[in-house]
Coordinates of C-alpha atoms in Angstrom, one line a residue:
X1212 CA 62.1 -132.6 -17.2
X1213 CA 59.4 -130.8 -15.1
X1214 CA 62.1 -128.4 -14.0
X1215 CA 63.4 -128.2 -17.5
X1216 CA 60.0 -127.2 -18.9
X1217 CA 59.6 -124.4 -16.3
X1218 CA 63.0 -122.9 -16.9
X1219 CA 62.7 -123.1 -20.7
X1220 CA 59.3 -121.3 -20.6
X1221 CA 61.0 -118.2 -19.1
X1222 CA 63.2 -118.0 -22.2
X1223 CA 60.1 -117.4 -24.4
X1224 CA 58.7 -114.6 -22.3
X1225 CA 62.0 -112.9 -21.6
X1226 CA 63.3 -113.6 -25.1
X1227 CA 60.3 -111.8 -26.7
X1228 CA 61.2 -108.7 -24.8
X1229 CA 64.8 -108.7 -25.9
X1230 CA 64.6 -110.2 -29.4
X1231 CA 64.3 -106.9 -31.2
X1232 CA 67.1 -105.3 -29.2
X1233 CA 70.1 -107.4 -30.3
X1234 CA 71.0 -109.7 -33.2
X1235 CA 70.1 -113.3 -32.4
X1236 CA 73.5 -114.7 -33.3
X1237 CA 75.3 -112.2 -31.0
X1238 CA 72.9 -112.9 -28.2
X1239 CA 73.3 -116.7 -28.6
X1240 CA 77.1 -116.5 -28.8
X1241 CA 77.2 -114.5 -25.5
X1242 CA 74.7 -116.9 -23.9
X1243 CA 76.9 -119.9 -24.9
X1244 CA 80.0 -118.2 -23.6
X1245 CA 78.6 -117.5 -20.1
X1246 CA 77.0 -120.9 -19.9
X1247 CA 80.4 -122.5 -20.9
X1248 CA 82.1 -120.8 -18.0
X1249 CA 79.3 -121.8 -15.6
X1250 CA 79.2 -125.5 -16.7
X1251 CA 83.0 -125.7 -17.0
X1252 CA 83.5 -124.4 -13.5
X1253 CA 80.9 -126.8 -12.2
X1254 CA 82.6 -129.7 -14.0
X1255 CA 86.0 -128.8 -12.6
X1256 CA 84.6 -128.5 -9.1
X1257 CA 82.9 -131.8 -9.1
X1258 CA 83.7 -134.5 -11.7
X1259 CA 86.7 -132.8 -13.4
X1260 CA 87.3 -132.8 -17.2
X1261 CA 88.9 -136.1 -18.0
X1262 CA 91.1 -136.3 -21.1
X1263 CA 88.9 -139.1 -22.4
X1264 CA 86.1 -136.6 -22.9
X1265 CA 88.1 -135.0 -25.7
X1266 CA 87.8 -138.2 -27.9
X1267 CA 86.1 -137.5 -31.2
X1268 CA 85.5 -133.8 -30.7
X1269 CA 83.3 -133.8 -33.9
X1270 CA 80.5 -135.0 -31.6
X1271 CA 80.5 -131.7 -29.7
X1272 CA 80.6 -129.8 -33.0
X1273 CA 77.5 -131.6 -34.3
X1274 CA 75.5 -131.2 -31.0
X1275 CA 76.7 -127.6 -30.5
X1276 CA 75.8 -126.7 -34.0
X1277 CA 72.3 -128.1 -33.7
X1278 CA 71.6 -126.2 -30.5
X1279 CA 73.1 -123.0 -32.0
X1280 CA 70.7 -123.3 -34.9
X1281 CA 67.8 -123.9 -32.5
X1282 CA 68.5 -120.8 -30.3
X1283 CA 69.3 -118.4 -33.2
X1284 CA 66.1 -119.4 -35.0
X1285 CA 64.2 -119.2 -31.7
X1286 CA 65.1 -115.5 -31.2
X1287 CA 64.6 -114.7 -34.8
X1288 CA 61.1 -116.1 -34.6
X1289 CA 60.4 -114.3 -31.3
X1290 CA 60.8 -111.0 -33.2
X1291 CA 57.3 -111.4 -34.6
X1292 CA 55.7 -114.4 -32.9
X1293 CA 54.1 -114.2 -29.5
X1294 CA 55.6 -116.2 -26.6
X1295 CA 52.6 -118.6 -26.2
X1296 CA 52.5 -119.3 -29.9
X1297 CA 56.2 -120.1 -30.1
X1298 CA 56.0 -122.3 -27.0
X1299 CA 53.2 -124.2 -28.8
X1300 CA 55.6 -124.7 -31.8
X1301 CA 58.1 -126.1 -29.3
X1302 CA 55.6 -128.8 -28.3
X1303 CA 55.8 -130.3 -31.8
X1304 CA 59.3 -131.5 -31.0
X1305 CA 58.1 -134.7 -29.3
X1306 CA 56.6 -136.0 -32.6
X1307 CA 59.8 -135.2 -34.5
X1308 CA 61.9 -136.6 -31.7
X1309 CA 60.0 -139.8 -31.8
X1310 CA 60.7 -140.1 -35.6
X1311 CA 64.4 -139.3 -35.1
X1312 CA 64.6 -141.6 -32.1
X1313 CA 63.4 -144.5 -34.3
X1314 CA 65.7 -143.7 -37.2
X1315 CA 68.8 -143.3 -35.0
X1316 CA 68.1 -145.6 -32.0
X1317 CA 65.3 -147.8 -33.2
X1318 CA 63.2 -146.6 -30.2
X1319 CA 59.7 -147.8 -30.6
X1320 CA 56.7 -145.5 -29.9
X1321 CA 53.9 -147.5 -28.1
X1322 CA 50.2 -146.9 -29.1
X1323 CA 49.6 -144.9 -25.9
X1324 CA 52.6 -142.8 -26.5
X1325 CA 51.5 -142.3 -30.2
X1326 CA 48.1 -141.2 -29.0
X1327 CA 49.6 -138.7 -26.6
X1328 CA 51.9 -137.3 -29.3
X1329 CA 48.9 -136.8 -31.6
X1330 CA 46.8 -135.1 -28.9
X1331 CA 49.7 -132.9 -28.0
X1332 CA 50.4 -132.0 -31.6
X1333 CA 46.7 -131.1 -32.2
X1334 CA 46.7 -128.9 -29.1
X1335 CA 49.9 -127.2 -30.3
X1336 CA 48.5 -126.6 -33.8
X1337 CA 45.4 -125.1 -32.2
X1338 CA 47.5 -122.6 -30.3
X1339 CA 49.8 -121.8 -33.2
X1340 CA 46.8 -120.8 -35.4
X1341 CA 45.3 -118.9 -32.4
X1342 CA 42.2 -121.0 -32.3
X1343 CA 41.2 -119.7 -35.7
X1344 CA 39.8 -122.4 -37.9
X1345 CA 39.8 -120.2 -41.0
X1346 CA 43.5 -119.4 -40.5
X1347 CA 44.2 -123.2 -40.2
X1348 CA 42.3 -124.0 -43.4
X1349 CA 44.2 -121.3 -45.2
X1350 CA 47.4 -122.4 -43.4
X1351 CA 47.9 -118.8 -42.4
X1352 CA 50.8 -119.3 -40.0
X1353 CA 53.0 -116.5 -39.0
X1354 CA 56.6 -115.9 -40.3
X1355 CA 58.0 -116.2 -36.8
X1356 CA 56.4 -119.5 -36.1
X1357 CA 57.7 -120.9 -39.4
X1358 CA 61.3 -119.7 -38.6
X1359 CA 61.1 -121.2 -35.1
X1360 CA 59.7 -124.5 -36.4
X1361 CA 63.0 -125.2 -38.3
X1362 CA 64.8 -124.5 -35.1
X1363 CA 62.7 -127.1 -33.3
X1364 CA 63.6 -129.7 -36.0
X1365 CA 67.3 -129.2 -34.9
X1366 CA 66.3 -129.5 -31.3
X1367 CA 64.3 -132.7 -32.0
X1368 CA 67.4 -134.2 -33.8
X1369 CA 69.6 -133.2 -30.9
X1370 CA 67.7 -135.3 -28.3
X1371 CA 68.4 -138.8 -29.7
X1372 CA 71.8 -137.8 -30.8
X1373 CA 72.9 -137.3 -27.2
X1374 CA 72.8 -141.1 -26.3
X1375 CA 73.9 -142.0 -29.8
X1376 CA 77.1 -139.9 -29.5
X1377 CA 77.8 -140.1 -25.8
X1378 CA 80.7 -142.4 -24.9
X1379 CA 80.2 -142.6 -21.2
X1380 CA 80.8 -138.9 -20.4
X1381 CA 78.9 -137.5 -17.5
X1382 CA 76.1 -135.0 -18.4
X1383 CA 78.0 -132.0 -17.0
X1384 CA 81.2 -132.8 -19.0
X1385 CA 79.3 -133.6 -22.2
X1386 CA 77.3 -130.4 -21.9
X1387 CA 80.5 -128.3 -21.5
X1388 CA 81.9 -129.8 -24.7
X1389 CA 78.7 -129.0 -26.6
X1390 CA 78.5 -125.5 -25.2
X1391 CA 82.1 -124.7 -26.0
X1392 CA 81.7 -126.0 -29.6
X1393 CA 78.5 -124.1 -30.0
X1394 CA 80.2 -120.8 -28.9
X1395 CA 83.1 -121.3 -31.3
X1396 CA 80.7 -122.0 -34.2
X1397 CA 78.6 -118.9 -33.4
X1398 CA 81.6 -116.7 -33.0
X1399 CA 83.0 -117.8 -36.4
X1400 CA 79.7 -117.4 -38.2
X1401 CA 78.4 -114.4 -36.4
X1402 CA 81.6 -112.3 -36.0
X1403 CA 80.3 -109.4 -38.0
X1404 CA 77.1 -109.2 -36.0
X1405 CA 79.0 -109.5 -32.7
X1406 CA 81.4 -106.7 -33.7
X1407 CA 78.5 -104.5 -34.9
X1408 CA 76.6 -104.8 -31.6
X1409 CA 76.8 -101.8 -29.4
X1410 CA 77.2 -103.8 -26.2
X1411 CA 77.5 -100.7 -23.9
X1412 CA 74.1 -99.3 -25.1
X1413 CA 72.0 -102.4 -24.8
X1414 CA 68.9 -101.9 -22.5
X1415 CA 68.8 -103.7 -19.1
X1416 CA 66.2 -106.2 -20.3
X1417 CA 68.8 -107.7 -22.7
X1418 CA 71.3 -108.3 -20.0
X1419 CA 68.6 -109.8 -17.7
X1420 CA 67.6 -112.0 -20.5
X1421 CA 71.2 -113.0 -21.4
X1422 CA 72.1 -114.0 -17.9
X1423 CA 68.8 -115.9 -17.4
X1424 CA 69.2 -117.7 -20.6
X1425 CA 72.9 -118.5 -19.9
X1426 CA 72.5 -119.8 -16.4
X1427 CA 69.0 -121.1 -16.1
X1428 CA 67.8 -121.7 -19.6
X1429 CA 71.1 -122.9 -21.0
X1430 CA 73.6 -124.3 -18.4
X1431 CA 70.9 -125.8 -16.1
X1432 CA 68.5 -127.1 -18.8
X1433 CA 71.3 -128.6 -20.9
X1434 CA 72.4 -130.7 -17.9
X1435 CA 68.8 -131.7 -17.1
X1436 CA 68.2 -132.6 -20.8
X1437 CA 71.4 -134.6 -21.1
X1438 CA 70.6 -136.5 -17.9
X1439 CA 67.0 -137.2 -19.1
X1440 CA 68.1 -138.2 -22.6
X1441 CA 70.4 -140.8 -21.2
X1442 CA 67.6 -142.3 -19.0
X1443 CA 64.4 -141.9 -21.0
X1444 CA 63.3 -142.6 -24.6
X1445 CA 63.6 -139.5 -26.8
X1446 CA 59.9 -139.1 -27.4
X1447 CA 59.2 -139.2 -23.6
X1448 CA 62.0 -136.7 -22.9
X1449 CA 60.5 -134.2 -25.3
X1450 CA 57.0 -135.0 -24.2
X1451 CA 57.5 -133.0 -21.0
X1452 CA 57.8 -129.9 -23.3
X1453 CA 54.0 -130.1 -23.5
X1454 CA 54.0 -128.2 -20.2
X1455 CA 55.9 -125.3 -21.7
X1456 CA 52.9 -123.3 -23.1
X1457 CA 51.3 -123.6 -19.6
X1458 CA 54.4 -122.3 -17.9
X1459 CA 54.6 -119.5 -20.5
X1460 CA 51.1 -118.4 -19.7
X1461 CA 52.1 -118.1 -16.1
X1462 CA 55.3 -116.2 -17.0
X1463 CA 53.2 -113.8 -19.2
X1464 CA 50.7 -113.2 -16.4
X1465 CA 53.6 -112.6 -13.9
X1466 CA 55.2 -110.1 -16.3
X1467 CA 52.0 -108.3 -16.6
X1468 CA 51.2 -109.2 -20.2
X1469 CA 47.9 -110.9 -19.5
X1470 CA 46.6 -114.4 -20.4
X1471 CA 45.6 -115.7 -23.9
X1472 CA 42.0 -115.9 -24.9
X1473 CA 40.0 -118.8 -23.6
X1474 CA 39.9 -120.7 -26.9
X1475 CA 43.7 -120.7 -27.2
X1476 CA 43.9 -122.0 -23.6
X1477 CA 41.9 -125.1 -24.8
X1478 CA 44.9 -126.1 -27.0
X1479 CA 47.2 -125.6 -24.1
X1480 CA 45.0 -127.9 -21.9
X1481 CA 45.2 -130.6 -24.7
X1482 CA 49.0 -130.5 -24.5
X1483 CA 48.8 -131.0 -20.7
X1484 CA 46.5 -134.0 -21.3
X1485 CA 49.0 -135.5 -23.7
X1486 CA 51.7 -135.3 -20.9
X1487 CA 49.3 -137.0 -18.5
X1488 CA 48.9 -139.9 -20.9
X1489 CA 52.6 -140.3 -21.1
X1490 CA 53.1 -140.1 -17.3
X1491 CA 50.5 -142.9 -16.8
X1492 CA 52.5 -145.0 -19.2
X1493 CA 55.7 -144.2 -17.5
X1494 CA 54.2 -145.2 -14.1

């Protein structure tokens, strides 16, 4: 999950550079297609794709649909919301995952975990409102953050559904099914946008972003998330996302976009503190 958080962070910084250059549905469909080839090839070369994995294909449709919603809304939100702010919205998913984890799996959140989730959520809200108390009191949150929040709801539901719907399939096999289903869903729904995209004229940053997203922030992270979701409680899995805003800040500095103002960084530090609380409990 530490590796997961670092790889996911790159999708915010790179995604913000490409979000206004291509339709989010077309971008996500291509991303899922490339990731399907990568994961499918990896599965064939290692574990294979057993016929038993094709049981109840509706499971892949549900999971692929949820992640398709998440990614489309993520890039729609990145059209207007800054990367660090959207990354902060992402850190609200542990709270929602804890709720879905209880409803679906009856996973109990301990007092220490609850405290960590609250601290992390406060830190995330601090960053989302850009350390502006007046904006918080007026609930002056940006349109991009609101759009992305609903994507995060889909992501939070996805996490406990993985162990709920998994029937013994290995992570790489289960991920391939989900990716393929997501690609089919996006192609059917987004066919007009896909056909309207002038693929040959897209700027290089779009292709860099697409391949990074497909290979590192899709194929690799899906497998990592599947493995973690099968071995850790849902809230703890998503708690590692508290590191994402910190990684995004490093990505932004590395890309030459500078660091956020000091008061915003305080909220990021709070999310890191929330993770430390959870790690102490895990130990």
